[in-house]
Coordinates of N, CA and C in Angstrom, one line a residue:
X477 N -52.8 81.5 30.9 CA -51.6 80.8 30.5 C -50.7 81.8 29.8
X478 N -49.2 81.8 30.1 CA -48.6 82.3 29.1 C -47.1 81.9 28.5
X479 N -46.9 81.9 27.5 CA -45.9 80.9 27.4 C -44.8 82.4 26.7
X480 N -43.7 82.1 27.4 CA -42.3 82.6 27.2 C -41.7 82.3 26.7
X481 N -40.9 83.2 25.8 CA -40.0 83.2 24.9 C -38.6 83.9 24.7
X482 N -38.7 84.6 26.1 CA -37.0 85.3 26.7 C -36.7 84.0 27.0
X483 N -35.6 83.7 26.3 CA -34.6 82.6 27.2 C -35.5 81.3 26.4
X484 N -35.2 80.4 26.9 CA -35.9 78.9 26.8 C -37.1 78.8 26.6
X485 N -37.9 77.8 25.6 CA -39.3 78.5 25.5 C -40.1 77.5 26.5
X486 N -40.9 78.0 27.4 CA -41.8 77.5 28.1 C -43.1 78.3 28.3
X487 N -43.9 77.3 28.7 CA -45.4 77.6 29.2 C -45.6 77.8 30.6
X488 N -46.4 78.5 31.4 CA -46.7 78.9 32.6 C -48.0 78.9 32.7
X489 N -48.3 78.6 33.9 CA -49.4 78.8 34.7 C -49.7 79.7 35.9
X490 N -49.3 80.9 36.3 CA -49.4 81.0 37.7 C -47.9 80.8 37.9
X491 N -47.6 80.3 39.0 CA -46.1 80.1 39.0 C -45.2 78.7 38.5
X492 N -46.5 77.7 37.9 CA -46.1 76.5 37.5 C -45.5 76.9 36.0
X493 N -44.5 75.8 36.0 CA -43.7 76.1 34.5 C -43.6 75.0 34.0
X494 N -44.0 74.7 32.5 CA -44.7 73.6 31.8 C -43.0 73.8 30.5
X495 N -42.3 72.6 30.3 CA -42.1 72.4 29.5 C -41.6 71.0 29.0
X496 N -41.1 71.0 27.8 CA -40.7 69.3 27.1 C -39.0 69.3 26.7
X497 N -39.0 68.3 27.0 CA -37.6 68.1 26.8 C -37.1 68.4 25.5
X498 N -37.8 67.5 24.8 CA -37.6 67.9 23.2 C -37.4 69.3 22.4
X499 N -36.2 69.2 22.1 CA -36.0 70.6 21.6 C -36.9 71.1 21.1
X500 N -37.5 70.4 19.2 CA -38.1 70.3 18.3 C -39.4 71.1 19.0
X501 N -39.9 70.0 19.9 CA -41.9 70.1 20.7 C -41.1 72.2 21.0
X502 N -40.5 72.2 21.5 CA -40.4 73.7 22.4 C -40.2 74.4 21.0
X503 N -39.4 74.2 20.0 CA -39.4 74.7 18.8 C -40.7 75.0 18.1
X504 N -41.2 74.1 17.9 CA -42.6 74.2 17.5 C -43.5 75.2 18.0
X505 N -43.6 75.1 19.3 CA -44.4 75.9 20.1 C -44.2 77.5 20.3
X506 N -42.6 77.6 20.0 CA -42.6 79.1 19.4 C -42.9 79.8 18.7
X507 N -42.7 78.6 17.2 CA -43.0 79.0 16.0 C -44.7 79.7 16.2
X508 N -45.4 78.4 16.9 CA -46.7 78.6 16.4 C -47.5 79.5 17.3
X509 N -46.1 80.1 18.6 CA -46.9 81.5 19.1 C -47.0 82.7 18.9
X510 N -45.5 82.4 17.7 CA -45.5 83.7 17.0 C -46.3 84.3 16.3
X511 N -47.2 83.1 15.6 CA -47.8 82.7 14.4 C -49.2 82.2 14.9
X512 N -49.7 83.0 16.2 CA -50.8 82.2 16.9 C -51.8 83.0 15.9
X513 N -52.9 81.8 15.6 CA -54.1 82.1 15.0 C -54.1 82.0 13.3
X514 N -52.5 81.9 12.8 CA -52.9 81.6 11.7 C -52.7 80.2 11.3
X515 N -53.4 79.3 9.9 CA -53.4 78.2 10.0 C -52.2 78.0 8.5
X516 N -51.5 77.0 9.4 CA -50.3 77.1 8.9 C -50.3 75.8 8.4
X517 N -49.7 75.8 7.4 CA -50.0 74.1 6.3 C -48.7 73.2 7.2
X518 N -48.8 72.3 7.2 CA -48.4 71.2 8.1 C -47.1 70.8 7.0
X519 N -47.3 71.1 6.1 CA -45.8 70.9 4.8 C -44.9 72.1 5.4
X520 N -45.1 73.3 5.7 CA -45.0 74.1 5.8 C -43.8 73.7 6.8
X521 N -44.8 73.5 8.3 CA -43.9 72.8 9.5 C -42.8 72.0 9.8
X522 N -43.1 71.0 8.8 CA -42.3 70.4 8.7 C -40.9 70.2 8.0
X523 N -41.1 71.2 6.9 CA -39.8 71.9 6.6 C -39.2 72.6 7.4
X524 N -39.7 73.5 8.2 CA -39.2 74.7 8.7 C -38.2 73.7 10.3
X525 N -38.4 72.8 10.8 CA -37.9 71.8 11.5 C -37.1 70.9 11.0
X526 N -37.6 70.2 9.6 CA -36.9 68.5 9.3 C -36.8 68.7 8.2
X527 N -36.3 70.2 7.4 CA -35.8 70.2 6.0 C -35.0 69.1 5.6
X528 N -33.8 68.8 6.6 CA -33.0 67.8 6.1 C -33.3 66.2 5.7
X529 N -34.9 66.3 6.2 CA -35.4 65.0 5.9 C -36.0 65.0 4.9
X530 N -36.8 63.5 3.8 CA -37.6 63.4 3.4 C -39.1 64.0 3.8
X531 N -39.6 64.4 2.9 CA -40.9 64.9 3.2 C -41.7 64.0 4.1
X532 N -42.0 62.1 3.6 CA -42.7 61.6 4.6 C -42.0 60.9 5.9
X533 N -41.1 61.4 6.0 CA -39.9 61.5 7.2 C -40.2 63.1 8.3
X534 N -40.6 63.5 7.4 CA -40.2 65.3 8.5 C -42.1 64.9 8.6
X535 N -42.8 64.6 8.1 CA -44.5 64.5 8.4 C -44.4 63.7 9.3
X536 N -43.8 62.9 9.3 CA -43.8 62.0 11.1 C -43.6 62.3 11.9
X537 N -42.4 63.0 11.6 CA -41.5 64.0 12.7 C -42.8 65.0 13.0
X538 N -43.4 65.4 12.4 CA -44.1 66.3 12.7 C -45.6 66.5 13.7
X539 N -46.2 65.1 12.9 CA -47.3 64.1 13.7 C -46.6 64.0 15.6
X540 N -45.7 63.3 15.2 CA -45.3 62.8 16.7 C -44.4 64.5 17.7
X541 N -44.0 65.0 16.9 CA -43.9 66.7 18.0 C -45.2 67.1 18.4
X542 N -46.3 67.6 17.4 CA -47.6 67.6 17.4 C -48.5 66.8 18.6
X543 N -47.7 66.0 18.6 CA -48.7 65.0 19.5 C -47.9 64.9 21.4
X544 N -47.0 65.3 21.1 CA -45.8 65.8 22.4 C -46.4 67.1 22.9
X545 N -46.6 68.2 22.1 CA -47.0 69.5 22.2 C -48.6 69.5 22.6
X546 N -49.0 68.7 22.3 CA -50.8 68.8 22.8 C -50.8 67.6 24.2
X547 N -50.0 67.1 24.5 CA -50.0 66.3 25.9 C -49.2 67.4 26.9
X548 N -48.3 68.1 26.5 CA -47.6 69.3 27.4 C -48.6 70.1 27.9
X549 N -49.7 70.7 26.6 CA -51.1 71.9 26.6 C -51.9 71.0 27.6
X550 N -52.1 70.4 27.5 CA -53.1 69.1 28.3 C -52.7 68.7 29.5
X551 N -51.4 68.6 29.7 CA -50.7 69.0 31.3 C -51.0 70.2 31.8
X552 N -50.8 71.1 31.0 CA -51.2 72.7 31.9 C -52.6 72.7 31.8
X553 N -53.5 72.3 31.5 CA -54.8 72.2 31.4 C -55.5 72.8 30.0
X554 N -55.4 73.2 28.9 CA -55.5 73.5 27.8 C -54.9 73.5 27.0
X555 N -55.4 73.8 26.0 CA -55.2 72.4 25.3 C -55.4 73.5 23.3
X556 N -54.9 74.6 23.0 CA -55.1 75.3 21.9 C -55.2 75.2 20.5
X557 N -54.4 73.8 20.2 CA -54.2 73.4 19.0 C -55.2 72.5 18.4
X558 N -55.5 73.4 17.0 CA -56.6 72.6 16.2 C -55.5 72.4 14.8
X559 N -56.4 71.5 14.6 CA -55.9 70.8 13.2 C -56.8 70.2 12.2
X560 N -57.4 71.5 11.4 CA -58.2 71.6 10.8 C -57.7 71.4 9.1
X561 N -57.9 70.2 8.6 CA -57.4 69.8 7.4 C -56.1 69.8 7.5
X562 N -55.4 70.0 6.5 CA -54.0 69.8 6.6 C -53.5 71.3 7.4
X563 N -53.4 71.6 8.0 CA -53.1 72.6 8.7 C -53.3 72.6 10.3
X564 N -52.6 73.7 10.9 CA -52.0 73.3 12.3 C -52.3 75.0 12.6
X565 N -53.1 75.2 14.2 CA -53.5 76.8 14.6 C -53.2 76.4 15.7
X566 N -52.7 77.6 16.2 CA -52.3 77.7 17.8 C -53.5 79.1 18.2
X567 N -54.8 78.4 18.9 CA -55.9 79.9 19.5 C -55.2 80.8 20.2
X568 N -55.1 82.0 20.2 CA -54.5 82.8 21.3 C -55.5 83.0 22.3
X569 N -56.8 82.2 22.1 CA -57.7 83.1 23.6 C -57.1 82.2 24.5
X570 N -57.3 83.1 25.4 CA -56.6 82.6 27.1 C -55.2 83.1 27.4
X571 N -54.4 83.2 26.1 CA -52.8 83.1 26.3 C -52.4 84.5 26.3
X572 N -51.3 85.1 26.8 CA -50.3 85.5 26.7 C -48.9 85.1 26.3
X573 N -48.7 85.7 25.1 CA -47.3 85.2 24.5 C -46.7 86.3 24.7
X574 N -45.4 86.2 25.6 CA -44.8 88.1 25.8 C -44.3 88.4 24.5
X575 N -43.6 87.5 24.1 CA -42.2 88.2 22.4 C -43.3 88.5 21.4
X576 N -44.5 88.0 21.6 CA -45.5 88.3 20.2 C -46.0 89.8 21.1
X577 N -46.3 89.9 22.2 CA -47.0 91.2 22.9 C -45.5 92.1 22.8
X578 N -44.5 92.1 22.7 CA -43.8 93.4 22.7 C -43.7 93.6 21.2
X579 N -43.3 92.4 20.1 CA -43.6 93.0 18.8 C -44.4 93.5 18.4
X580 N -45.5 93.6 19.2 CA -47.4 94.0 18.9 C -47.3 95.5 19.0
X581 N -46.7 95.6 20.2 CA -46.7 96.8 20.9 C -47.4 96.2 21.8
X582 N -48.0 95.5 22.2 CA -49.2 95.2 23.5 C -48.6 95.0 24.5
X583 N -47.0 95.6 25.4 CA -46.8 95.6 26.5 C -45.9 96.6 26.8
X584 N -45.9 97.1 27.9 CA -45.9 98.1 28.4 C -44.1 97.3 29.3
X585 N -42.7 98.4 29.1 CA -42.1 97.3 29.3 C -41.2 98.8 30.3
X586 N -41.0 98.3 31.3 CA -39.9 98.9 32.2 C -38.5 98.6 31.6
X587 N -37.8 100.0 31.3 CA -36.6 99.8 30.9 C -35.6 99.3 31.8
X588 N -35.5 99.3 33.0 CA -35.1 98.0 33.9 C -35.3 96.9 33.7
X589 N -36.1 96.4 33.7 CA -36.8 94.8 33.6 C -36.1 94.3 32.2
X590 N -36.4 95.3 31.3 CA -35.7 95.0 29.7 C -34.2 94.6 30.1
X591 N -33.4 95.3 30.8 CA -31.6 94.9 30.7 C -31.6 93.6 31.5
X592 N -33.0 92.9 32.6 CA -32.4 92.1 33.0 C -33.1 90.9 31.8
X593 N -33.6 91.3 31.0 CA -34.0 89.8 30.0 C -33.4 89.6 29.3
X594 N -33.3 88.0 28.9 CA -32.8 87.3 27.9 C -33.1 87.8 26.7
X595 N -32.5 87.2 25.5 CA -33.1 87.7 24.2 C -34.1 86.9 23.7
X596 N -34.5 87.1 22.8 CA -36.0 86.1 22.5 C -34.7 84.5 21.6
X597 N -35.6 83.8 22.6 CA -35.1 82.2 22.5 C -33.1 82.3 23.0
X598 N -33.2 82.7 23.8 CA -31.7 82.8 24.2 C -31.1 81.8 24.3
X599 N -30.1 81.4 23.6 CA -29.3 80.2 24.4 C -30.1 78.9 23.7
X600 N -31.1 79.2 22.7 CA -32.1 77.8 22.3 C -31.4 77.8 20.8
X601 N -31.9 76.4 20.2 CA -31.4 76.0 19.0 C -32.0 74.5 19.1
X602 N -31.8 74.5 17.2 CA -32.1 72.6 17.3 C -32.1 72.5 16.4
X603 N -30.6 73.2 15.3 CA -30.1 72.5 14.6 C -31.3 72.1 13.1
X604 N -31.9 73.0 13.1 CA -32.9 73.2 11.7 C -32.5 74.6 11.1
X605 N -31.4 74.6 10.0 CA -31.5 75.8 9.1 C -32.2 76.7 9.4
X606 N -33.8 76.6 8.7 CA -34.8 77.0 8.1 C -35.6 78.0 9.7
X607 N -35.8 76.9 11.0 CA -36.3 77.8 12.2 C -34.9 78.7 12.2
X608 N -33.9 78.2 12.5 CA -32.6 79.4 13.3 C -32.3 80.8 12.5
X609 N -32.8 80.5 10.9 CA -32.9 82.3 10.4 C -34.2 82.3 10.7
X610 N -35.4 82.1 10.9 CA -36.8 82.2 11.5 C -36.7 83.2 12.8
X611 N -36.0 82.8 13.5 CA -35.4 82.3 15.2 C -34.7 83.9 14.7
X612 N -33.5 83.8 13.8 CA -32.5 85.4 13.7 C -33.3 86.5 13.6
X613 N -34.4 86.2 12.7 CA -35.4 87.3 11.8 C -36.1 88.0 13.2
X614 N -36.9 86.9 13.7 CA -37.9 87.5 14.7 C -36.9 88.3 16.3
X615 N -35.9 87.8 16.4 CA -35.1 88.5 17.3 C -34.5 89.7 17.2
X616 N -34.1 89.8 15.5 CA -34.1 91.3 15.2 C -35.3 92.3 15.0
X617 N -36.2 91.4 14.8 CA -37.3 92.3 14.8 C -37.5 92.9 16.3
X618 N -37.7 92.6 16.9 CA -37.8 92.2 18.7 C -36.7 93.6 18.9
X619 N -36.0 93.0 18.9 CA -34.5 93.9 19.2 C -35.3 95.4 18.7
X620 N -35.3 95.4 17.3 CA -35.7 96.8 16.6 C -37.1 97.7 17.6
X621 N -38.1 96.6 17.6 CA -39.0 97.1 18.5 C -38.7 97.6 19.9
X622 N -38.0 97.2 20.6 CA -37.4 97.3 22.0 C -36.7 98.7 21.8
X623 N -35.7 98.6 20.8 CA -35.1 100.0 20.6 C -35.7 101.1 20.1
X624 N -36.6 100.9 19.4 CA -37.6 102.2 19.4 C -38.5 102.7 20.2
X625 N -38.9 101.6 21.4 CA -39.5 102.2 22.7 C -38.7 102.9 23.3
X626 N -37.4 102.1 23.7 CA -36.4 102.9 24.5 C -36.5 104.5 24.4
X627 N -35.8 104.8 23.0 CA -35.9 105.8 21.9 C -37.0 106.5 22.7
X628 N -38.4 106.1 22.0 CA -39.7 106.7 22.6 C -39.7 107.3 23.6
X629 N -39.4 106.1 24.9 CA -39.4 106.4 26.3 C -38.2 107.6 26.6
X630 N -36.8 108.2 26.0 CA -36.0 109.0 26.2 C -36.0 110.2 26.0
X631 N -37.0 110.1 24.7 CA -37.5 111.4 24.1 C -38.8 112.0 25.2
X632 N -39.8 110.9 25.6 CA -40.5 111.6 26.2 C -40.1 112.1 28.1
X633 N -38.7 111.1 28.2 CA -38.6 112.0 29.4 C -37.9 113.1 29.4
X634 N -37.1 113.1 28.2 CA -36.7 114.3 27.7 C -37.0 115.3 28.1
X635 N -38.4 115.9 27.0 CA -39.8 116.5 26.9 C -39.7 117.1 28.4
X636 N -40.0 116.3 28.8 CA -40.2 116.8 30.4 C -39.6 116.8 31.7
X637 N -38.2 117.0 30.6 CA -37.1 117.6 31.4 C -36.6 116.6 32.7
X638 N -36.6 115.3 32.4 CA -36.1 114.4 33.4 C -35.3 113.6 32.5
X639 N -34.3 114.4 32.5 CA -32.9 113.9 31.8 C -32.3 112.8 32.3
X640 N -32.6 112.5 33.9 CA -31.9 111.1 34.0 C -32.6 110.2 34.1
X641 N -33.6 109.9 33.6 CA -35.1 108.8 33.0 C -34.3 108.7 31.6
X642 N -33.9 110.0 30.9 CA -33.6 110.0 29.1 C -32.2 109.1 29.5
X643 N -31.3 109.4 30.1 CA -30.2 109.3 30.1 C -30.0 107.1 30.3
X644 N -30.9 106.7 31.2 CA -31.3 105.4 31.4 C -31.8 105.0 30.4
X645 N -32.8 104.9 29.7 CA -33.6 104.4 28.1 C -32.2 104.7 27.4
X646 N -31.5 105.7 27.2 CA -30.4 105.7 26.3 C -29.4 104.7 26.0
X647 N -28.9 104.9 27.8 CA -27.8 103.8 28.0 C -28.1 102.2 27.9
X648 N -29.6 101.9 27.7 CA -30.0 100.3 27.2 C -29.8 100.2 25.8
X649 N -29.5 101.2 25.4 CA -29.8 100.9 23.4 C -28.1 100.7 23.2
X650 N -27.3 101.2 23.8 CA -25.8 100.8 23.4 C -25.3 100.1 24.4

């Protein structure tokens, strides 16, 4: 399974593509692949979505996304989320999440393929404060990582004197 985060966030299978209407459920599921493996307090969540609500207002909100988001996993056949006390884990075995594997460094990225992608969550939103500088933060981070591979990759074709390899990584950074 791997769920994407250039552009619109969705799940994949192979060439099946899994996602929910609900802004919020696709919100969520960002959040918590950024954030796969750690257990994240469910107060927590629920602000970062339904700040503008009451606390046992945005806990509803949060129950019933929660419960949208594990019938989507359950459509693609797995099913990752535990909810172990008050808290909410997204497992990463099985998955590939690409925006958490290029922040990682864990992917190996053609500077082609980079000019034709989206930015991380492109074009997405839902109107919660609290995710959309979440959402700004991790995109610049993203961006920052991207441009120091570039960098990387310019310098080393540099190095070895294939200036129009350096000259291509260059021209992606501006």
């Amino acid at each position: 399974m791997r769920i994407e985060l250039f552009g619109a966030p969705a799940m994949r299978i192979g060439e099946e593509r899994f996602e929910h209407r609900s802004r919020k459920t696709m919100a969520l599921l960002a959040y918590l692949a950024m954030r796969a493996d750690e257990h994240l307090p469910r107060s927590h969540l629920a602000a970062l979505l339904w700040g503008d609500s009451g606390e046992e207002q945005a806990r509803a909100n949060l129950r019933q996304t929660l419960s949208q988001l594990r019938k989507l996993f359950k459509q693609a056949g797995h099913d990752p989320i535990m909810v172990p006390f008050d808290k909410v884990v997204l497992a990463s075995d099985g998955i590939t999440i690409d925006a958490r594997s290029v922040l990682n460094g864990g992917m190996e990225i053609e500077p082609r393929m980079l000019a034709a992608w989206p930015d991380f969550l492109e074009g997405f939103s839902v109107g919660a404060p609290e995710f959309d500088r979440w959402m700004a933060a991790q995109r610049s981070a993203i961006q920052s990582r991207l441009i120091d591979g570039l960098e990387k990759a310019a310098s080393d074709a540099a190095r070895k004197n294939n200036h129009a390899a350096a000259s291509d990584n260059l021209s992606l950074i501006h």
